[in-house]
PDB file of N, CA and C in Angstrom:
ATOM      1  N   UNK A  78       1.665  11.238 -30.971  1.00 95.00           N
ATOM      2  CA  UNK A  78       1.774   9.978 -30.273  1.00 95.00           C
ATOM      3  C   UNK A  78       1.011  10.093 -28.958  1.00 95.00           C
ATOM      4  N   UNK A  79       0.074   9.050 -28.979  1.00 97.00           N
ATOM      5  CA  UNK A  79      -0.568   9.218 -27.577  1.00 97.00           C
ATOM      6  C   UNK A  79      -0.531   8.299 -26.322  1.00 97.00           C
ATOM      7  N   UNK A  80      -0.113   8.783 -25.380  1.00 98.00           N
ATOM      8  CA  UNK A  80       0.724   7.811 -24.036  1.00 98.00           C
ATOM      9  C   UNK A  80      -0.422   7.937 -22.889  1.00 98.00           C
ATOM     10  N   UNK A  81      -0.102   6.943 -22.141  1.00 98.00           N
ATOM     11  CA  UNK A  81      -0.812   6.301 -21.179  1.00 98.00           C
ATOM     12  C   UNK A  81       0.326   6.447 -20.115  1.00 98.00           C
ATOM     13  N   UNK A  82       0.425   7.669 -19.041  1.00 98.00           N
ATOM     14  CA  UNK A  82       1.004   7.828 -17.518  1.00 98.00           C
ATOM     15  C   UNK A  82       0.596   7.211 -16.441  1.00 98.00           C
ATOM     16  N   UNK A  83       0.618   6.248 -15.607  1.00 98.00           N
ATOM     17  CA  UNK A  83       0.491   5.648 -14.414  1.00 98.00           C
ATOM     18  C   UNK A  83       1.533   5.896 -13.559  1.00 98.00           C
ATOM     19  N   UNK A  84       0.974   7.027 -12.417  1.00 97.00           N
ATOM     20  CA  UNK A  84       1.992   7.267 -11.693  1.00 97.00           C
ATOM     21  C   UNK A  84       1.300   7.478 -10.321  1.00 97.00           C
ATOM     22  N   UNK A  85       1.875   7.348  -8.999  1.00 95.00           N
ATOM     23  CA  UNK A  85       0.253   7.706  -7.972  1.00 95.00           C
ATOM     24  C   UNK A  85       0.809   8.748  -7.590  1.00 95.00           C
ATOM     25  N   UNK A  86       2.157   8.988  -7.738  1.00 95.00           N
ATOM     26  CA  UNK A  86       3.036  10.535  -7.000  1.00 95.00           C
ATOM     27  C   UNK A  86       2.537  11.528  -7.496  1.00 95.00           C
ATOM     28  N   UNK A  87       1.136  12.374  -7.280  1.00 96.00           N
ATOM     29  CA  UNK A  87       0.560  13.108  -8.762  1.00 96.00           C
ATOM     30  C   UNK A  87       1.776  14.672  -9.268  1.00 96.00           C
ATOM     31  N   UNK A  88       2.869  14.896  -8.166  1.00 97.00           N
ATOM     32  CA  UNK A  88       3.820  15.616  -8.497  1.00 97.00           C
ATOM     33  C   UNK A  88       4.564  15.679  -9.779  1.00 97.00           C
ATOM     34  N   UNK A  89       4.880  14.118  -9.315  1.00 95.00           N
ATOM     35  CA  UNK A  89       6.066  13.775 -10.356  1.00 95.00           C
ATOM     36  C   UNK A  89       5.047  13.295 -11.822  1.00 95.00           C
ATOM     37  N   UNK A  90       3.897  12.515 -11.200  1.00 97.00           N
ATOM     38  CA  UNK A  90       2.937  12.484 -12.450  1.00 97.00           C
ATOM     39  C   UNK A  90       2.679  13.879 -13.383  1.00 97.00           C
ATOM     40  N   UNK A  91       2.367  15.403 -12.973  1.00 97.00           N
ATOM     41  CA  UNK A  91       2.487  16.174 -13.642  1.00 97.00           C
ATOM     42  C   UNK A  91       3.606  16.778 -14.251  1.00 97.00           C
ATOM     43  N   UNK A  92       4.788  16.497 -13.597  1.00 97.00           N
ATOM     44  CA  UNK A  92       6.247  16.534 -14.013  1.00 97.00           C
ATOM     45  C   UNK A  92       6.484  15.855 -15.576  1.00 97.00           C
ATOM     46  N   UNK A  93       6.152  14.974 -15.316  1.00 97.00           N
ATOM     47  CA  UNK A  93       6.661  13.736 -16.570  1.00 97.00           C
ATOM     48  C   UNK A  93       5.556  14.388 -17.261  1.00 97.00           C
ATOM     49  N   UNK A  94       4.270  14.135 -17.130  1.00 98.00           N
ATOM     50  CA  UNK A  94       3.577  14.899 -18.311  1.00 98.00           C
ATOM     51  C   UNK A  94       3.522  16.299 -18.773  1.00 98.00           C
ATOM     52  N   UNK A  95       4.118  17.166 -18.315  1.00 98.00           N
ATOM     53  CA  UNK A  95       4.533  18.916 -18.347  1.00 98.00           C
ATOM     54  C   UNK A  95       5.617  18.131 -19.502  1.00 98.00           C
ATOM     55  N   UNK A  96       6.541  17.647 -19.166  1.00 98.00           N
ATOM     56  CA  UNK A  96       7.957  17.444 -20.286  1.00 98.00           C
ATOM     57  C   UNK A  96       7.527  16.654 -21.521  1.00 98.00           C
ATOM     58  N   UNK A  97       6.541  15.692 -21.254  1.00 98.00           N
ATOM     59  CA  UNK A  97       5.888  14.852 -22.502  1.00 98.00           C
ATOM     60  C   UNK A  97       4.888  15.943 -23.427  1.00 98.00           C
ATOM     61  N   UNK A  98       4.372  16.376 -22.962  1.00 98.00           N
ATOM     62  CA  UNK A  98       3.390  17.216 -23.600  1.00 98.00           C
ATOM     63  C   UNK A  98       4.181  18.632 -24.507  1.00 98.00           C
ATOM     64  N   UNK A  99       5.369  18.779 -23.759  1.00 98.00           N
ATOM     65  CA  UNK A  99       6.248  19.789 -24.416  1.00 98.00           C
ATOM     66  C   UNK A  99       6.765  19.557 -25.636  1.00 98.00           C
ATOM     67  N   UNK A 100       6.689  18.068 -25.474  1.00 97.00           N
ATOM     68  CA  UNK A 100       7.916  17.225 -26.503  1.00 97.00           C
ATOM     69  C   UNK A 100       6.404  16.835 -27.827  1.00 97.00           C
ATOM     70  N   UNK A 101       5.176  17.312 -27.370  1.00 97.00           N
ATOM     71  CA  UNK A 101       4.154  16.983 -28.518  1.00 97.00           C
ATOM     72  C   UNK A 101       3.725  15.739 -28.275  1.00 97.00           C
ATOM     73  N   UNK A 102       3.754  15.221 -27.348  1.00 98.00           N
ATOM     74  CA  UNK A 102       3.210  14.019 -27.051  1.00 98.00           C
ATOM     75  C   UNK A 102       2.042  13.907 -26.017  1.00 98.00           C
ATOM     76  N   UNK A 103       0.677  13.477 -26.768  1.00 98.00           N
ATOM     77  CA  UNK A 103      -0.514  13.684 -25.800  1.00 98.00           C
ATOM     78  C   UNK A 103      -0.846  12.359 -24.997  1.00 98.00           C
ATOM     79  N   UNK A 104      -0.949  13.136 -23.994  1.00 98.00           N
ATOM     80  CA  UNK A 104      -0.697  12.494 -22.313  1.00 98.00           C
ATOM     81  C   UNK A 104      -1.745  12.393 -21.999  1.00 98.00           C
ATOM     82  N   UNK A 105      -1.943  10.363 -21.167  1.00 98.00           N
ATOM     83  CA  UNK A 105      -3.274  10.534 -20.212  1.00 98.00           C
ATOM     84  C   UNK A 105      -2.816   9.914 -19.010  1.00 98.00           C
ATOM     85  N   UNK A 106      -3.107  11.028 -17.904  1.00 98.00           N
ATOM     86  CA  UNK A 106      -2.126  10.614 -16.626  1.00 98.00           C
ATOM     87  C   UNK A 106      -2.989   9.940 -15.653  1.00 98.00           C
ATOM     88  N   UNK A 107      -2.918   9.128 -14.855  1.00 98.00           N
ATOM     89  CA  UNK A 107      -4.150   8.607 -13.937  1.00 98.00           C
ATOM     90  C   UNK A 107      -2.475   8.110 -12.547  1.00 98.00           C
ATOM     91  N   UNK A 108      -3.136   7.885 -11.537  1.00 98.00           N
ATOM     92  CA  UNK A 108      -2.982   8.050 -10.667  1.00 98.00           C
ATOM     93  C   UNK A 108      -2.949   6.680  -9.495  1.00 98.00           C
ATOM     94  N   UNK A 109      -3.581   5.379 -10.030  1.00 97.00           N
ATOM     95  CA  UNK A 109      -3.921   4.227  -9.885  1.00 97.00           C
ATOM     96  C   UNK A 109      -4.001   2.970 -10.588  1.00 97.00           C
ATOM     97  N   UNK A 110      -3.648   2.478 -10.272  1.00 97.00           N
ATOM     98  CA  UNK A 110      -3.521   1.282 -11.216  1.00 97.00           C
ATOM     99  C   UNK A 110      -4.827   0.788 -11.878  1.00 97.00           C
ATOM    100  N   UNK A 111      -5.833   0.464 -11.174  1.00 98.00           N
ATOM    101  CA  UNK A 111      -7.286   0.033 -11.661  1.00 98.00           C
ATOM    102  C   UNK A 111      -7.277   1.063 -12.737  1.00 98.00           C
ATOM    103  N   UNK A 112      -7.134   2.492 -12.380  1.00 98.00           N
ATOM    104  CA  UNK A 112      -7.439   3.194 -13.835  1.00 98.00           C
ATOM    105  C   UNK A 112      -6.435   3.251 -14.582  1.00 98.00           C
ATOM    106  N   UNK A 113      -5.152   3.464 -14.329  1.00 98.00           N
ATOM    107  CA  UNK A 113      -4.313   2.954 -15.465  1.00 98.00           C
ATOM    108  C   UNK A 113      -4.722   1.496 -16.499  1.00 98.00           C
ATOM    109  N   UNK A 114      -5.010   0.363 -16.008  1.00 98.00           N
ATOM    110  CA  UNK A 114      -5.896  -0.461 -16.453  1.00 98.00           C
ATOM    111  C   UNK A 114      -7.257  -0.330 -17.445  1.00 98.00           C
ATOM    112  N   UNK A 115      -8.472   0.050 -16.672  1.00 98.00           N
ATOM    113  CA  UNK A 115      -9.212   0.753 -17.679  1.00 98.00           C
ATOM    114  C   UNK A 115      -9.329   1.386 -18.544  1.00 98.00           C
ATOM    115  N   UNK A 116      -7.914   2.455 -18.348  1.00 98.00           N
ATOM    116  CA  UNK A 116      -8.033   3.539 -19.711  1.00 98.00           C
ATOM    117  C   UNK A 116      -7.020   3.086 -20.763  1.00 98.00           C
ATOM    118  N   UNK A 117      -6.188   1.980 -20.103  1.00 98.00           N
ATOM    119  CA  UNK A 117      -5.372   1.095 -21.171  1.00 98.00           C
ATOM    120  C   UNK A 117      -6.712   0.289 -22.266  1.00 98.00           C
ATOM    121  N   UNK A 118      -7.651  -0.574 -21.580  1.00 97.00           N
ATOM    122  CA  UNK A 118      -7.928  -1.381 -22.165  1.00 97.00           C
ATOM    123  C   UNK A 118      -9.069  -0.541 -23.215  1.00 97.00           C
ATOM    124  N   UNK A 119     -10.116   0.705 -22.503  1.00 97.00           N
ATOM    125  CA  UNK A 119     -10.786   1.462 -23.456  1.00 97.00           C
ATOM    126  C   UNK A 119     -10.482   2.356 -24.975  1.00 97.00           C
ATOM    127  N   UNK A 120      -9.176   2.767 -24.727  1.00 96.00           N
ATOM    128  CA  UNK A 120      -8.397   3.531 -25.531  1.00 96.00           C
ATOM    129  C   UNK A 120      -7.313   2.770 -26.170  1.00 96.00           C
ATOM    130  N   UNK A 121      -6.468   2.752 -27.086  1.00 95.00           N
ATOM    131  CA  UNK A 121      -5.210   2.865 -27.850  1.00 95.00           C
ATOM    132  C   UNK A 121      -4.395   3.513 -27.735  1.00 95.00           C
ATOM    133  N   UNK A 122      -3.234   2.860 -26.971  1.00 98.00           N
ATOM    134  CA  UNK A 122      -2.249   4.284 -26.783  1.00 98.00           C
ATOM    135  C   UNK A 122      -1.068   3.448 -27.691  1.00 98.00           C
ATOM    136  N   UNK A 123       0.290   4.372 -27.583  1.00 98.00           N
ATOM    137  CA  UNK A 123       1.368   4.160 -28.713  1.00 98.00           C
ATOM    138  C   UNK A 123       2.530   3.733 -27.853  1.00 98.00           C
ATOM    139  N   UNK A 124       1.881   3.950 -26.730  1.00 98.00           N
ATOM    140  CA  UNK A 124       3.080   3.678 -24.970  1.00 98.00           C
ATOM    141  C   UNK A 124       2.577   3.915 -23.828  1.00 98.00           C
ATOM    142  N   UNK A 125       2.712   3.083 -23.113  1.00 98.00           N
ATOM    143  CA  UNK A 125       2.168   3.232 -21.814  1.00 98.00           C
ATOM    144  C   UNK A 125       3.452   3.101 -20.827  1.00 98.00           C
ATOM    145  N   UNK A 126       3.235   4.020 -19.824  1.00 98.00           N
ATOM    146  CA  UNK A 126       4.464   4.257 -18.493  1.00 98.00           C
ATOM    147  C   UNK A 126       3.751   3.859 -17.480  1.00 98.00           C
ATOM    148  N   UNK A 127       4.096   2.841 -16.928  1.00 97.00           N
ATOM    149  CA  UNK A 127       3.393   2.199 -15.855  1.00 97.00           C
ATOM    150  C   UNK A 127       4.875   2.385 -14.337  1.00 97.00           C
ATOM    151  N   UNK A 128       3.876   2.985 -13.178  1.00 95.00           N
ATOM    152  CA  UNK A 128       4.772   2.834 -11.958  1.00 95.00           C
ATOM    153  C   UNK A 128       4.776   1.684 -11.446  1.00 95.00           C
ATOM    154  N   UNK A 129       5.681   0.878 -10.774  1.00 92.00           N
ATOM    155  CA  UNK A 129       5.204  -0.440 -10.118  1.00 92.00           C
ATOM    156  C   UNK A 129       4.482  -0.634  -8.842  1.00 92.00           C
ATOM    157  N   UNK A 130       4.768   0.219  -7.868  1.00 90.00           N
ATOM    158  CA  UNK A 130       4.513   0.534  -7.159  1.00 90.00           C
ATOM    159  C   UNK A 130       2.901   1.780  -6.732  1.00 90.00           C
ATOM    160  N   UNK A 131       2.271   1.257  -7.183  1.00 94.00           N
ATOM    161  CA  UNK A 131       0.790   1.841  -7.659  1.00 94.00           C
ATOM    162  C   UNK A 131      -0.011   1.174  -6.057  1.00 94.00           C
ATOM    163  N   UNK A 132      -1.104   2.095  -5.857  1.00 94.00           N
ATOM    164  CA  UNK A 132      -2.158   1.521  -5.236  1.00 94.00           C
ATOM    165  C   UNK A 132      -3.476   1.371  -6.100  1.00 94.00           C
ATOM    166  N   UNK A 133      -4.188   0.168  -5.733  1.00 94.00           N
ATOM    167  CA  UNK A 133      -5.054  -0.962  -6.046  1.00 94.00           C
ATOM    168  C   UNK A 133      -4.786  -1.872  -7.339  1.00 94.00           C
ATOM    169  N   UNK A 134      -3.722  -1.601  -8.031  1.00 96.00           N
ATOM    170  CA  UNK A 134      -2.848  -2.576  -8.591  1.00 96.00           C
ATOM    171  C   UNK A 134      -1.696  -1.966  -8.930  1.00 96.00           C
ATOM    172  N   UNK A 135      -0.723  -2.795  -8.903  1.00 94.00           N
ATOM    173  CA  UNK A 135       0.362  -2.475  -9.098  1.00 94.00           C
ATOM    174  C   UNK A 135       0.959  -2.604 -10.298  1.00 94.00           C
ATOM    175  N   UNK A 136       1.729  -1.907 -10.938  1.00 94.00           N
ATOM    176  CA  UNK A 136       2.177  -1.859 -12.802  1.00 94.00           C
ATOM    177  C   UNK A 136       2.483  -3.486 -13.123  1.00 94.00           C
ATOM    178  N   UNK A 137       2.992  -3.654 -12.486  1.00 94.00           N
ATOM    179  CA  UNK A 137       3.392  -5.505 -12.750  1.00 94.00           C
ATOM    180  C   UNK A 137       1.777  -6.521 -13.169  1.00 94.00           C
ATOM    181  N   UNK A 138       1.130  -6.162 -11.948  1.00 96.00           N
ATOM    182  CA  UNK A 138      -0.244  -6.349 -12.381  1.00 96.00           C
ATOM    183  C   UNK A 138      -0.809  -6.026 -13.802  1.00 96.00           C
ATOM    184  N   UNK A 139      -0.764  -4.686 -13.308  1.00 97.00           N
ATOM    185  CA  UNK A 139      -1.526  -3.969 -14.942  1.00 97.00           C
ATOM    186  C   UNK A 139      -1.162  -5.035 -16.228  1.00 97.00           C
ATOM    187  N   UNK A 140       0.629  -4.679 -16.168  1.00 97.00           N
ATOM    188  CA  UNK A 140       1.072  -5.026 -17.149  1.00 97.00           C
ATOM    189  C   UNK A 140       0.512  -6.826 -17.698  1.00 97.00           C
ATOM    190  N   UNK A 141       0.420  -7.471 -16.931  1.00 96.00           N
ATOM    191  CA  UNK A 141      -0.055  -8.822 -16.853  1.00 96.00           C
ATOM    192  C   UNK A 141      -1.310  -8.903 -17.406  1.00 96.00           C
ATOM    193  N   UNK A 142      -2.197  -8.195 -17.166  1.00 98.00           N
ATOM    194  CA  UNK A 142      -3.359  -8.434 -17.349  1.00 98.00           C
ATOM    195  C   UNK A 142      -3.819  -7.606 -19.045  1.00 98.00           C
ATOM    196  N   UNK A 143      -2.904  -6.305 -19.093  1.00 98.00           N
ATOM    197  CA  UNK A 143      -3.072  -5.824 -20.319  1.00 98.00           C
ATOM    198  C   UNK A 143      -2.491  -7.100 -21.075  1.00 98.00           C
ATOM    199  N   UNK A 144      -1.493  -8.095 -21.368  1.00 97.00           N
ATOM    200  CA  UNK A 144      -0.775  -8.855 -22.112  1.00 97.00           C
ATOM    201  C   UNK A 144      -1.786  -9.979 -22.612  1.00 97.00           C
ATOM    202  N   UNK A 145      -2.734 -10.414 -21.083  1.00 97.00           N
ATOM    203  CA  UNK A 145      -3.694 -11.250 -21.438  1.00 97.00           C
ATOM    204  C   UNK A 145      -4.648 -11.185 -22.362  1.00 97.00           C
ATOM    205  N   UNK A 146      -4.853  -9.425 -22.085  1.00 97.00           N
ATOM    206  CA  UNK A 146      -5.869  -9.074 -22.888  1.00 97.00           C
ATOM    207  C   UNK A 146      -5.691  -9.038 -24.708  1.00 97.00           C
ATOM    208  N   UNK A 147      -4.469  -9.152 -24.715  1.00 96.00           N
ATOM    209  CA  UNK A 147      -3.945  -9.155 -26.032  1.00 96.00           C
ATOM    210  C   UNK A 147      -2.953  -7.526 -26.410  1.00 96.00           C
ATOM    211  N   UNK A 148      -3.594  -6.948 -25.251  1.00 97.00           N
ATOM    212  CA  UNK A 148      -2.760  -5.098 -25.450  1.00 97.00           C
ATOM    213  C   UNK A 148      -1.470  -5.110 -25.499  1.00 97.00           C
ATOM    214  N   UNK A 149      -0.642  -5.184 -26.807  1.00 95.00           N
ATOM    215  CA  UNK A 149       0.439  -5.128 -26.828  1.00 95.00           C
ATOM    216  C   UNK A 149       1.254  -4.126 -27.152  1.00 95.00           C
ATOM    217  N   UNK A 150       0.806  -2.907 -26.583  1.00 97.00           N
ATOM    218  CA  UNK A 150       1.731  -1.286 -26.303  1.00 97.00           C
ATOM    219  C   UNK A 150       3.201  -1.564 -25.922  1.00 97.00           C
ATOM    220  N   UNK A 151       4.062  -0.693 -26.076  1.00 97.00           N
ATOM    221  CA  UNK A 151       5.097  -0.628 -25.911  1.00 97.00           C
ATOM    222  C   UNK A 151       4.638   0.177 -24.278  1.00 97.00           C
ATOM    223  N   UNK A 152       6.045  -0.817 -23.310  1.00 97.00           N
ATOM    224  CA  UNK A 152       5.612  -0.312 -21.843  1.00 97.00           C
ATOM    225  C   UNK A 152       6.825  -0.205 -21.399  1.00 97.00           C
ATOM    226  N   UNK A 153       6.768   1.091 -20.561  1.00 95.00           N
ATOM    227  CA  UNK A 153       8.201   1.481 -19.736  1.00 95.00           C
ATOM    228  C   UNK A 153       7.886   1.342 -18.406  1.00 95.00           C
ATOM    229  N   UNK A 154       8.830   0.829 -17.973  1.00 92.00           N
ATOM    230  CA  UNK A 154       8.132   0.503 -16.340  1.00 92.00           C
ATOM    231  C   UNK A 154       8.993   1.561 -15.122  1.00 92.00           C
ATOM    232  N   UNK A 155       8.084   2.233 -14.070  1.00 88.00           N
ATOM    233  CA  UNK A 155       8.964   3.298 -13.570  1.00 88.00           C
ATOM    234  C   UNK A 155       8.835   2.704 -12.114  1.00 88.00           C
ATOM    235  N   UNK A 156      10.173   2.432 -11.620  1.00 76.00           N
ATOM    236  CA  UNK A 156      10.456   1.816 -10.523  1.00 76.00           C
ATOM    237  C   UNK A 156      11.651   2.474  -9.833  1.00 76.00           C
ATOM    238  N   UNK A 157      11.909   2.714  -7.966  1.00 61.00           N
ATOM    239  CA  UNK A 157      12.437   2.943  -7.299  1.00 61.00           C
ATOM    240  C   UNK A 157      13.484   1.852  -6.602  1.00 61.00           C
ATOM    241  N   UNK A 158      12.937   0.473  -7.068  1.00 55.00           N
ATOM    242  CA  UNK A 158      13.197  -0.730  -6.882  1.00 55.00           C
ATOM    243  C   UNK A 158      14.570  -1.119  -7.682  1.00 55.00           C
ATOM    244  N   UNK A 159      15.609  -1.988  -7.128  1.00 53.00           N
ATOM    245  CA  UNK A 159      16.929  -2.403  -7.280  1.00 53.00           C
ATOM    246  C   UNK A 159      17.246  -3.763  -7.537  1.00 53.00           C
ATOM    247  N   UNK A 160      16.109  -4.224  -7.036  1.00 61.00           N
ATOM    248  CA  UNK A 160      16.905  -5.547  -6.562  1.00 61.00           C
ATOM    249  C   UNK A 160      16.775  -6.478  -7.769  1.00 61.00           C
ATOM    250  N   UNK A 161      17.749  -7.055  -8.186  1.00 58.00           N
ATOM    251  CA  UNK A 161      17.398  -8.108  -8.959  1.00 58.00           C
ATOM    252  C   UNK A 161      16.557  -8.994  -9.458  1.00 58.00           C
ATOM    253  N   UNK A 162      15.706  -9.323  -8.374  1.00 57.00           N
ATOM    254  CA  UNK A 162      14.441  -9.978  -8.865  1.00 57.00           C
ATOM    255  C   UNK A 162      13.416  -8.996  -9.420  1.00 57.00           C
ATOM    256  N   UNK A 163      13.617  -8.022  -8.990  1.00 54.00           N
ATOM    257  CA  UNK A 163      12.500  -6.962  -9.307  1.00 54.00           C
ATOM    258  C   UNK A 163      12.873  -6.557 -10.886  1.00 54.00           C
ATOM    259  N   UNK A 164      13.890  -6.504 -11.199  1.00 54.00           N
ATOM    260  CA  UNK A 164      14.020  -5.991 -12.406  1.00 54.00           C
ATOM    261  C   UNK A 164      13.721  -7.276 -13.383  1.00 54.00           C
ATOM    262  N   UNK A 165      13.946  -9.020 -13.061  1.00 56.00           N
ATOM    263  CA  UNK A 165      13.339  -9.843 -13.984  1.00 56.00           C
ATOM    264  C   UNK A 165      11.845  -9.703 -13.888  1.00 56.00           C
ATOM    265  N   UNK A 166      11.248  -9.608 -12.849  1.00 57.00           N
ATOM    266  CA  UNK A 166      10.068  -9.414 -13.040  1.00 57.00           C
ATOM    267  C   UNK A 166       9.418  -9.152 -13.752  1.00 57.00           C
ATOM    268  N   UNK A 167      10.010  -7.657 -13.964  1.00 50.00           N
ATOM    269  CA  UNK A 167       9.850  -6.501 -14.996  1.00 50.00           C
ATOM    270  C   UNK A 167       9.733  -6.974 -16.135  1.00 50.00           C
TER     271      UNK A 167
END
């Protein structure tokens, strides 16, 4: 299964992909939203983990614009965020 990581924390970004990759699952980690974006729309993935909180777009973004595009991956959204509106957003 091949996944799509968007994370900008590149810590915790190698974290999550150290445990994904263990589990046999091949990982492409990027660091920004614009490239989380690009390598969504060039490639096929089976899941994409989008952070919301990204610099030069933000996962909410991404996610919007992959939907337009017709990219309909299964997406987990990784947020620090609480508040109610933030999670309809989502």
């Amino acid at each position: 299964m091949r996944l799509l990581l968007a994370e900008d924390e590149v810590e915790l970004a190698n974290a999550i992909s150290a445990v994904l990759k263990h589990k046999n699952y091949s990982v492409d980690a990027v660091y920004n939203g614009i490239d989380a974006y690009n390598y969504a729309i060039a490639q096929d993935y089976d899941g994409i983990i989008l952070d919301i909180m990204m610099p030069g777009m933000d996962g909410i973004q991404v996610l919007t614009k992959l939907r337009e595009k017709g990219i309909d991956s299964p997406v987990l959204l990784l947020t620090a965020k609480s508040d109610i509106y933030d999670r309809i957003t989502g």
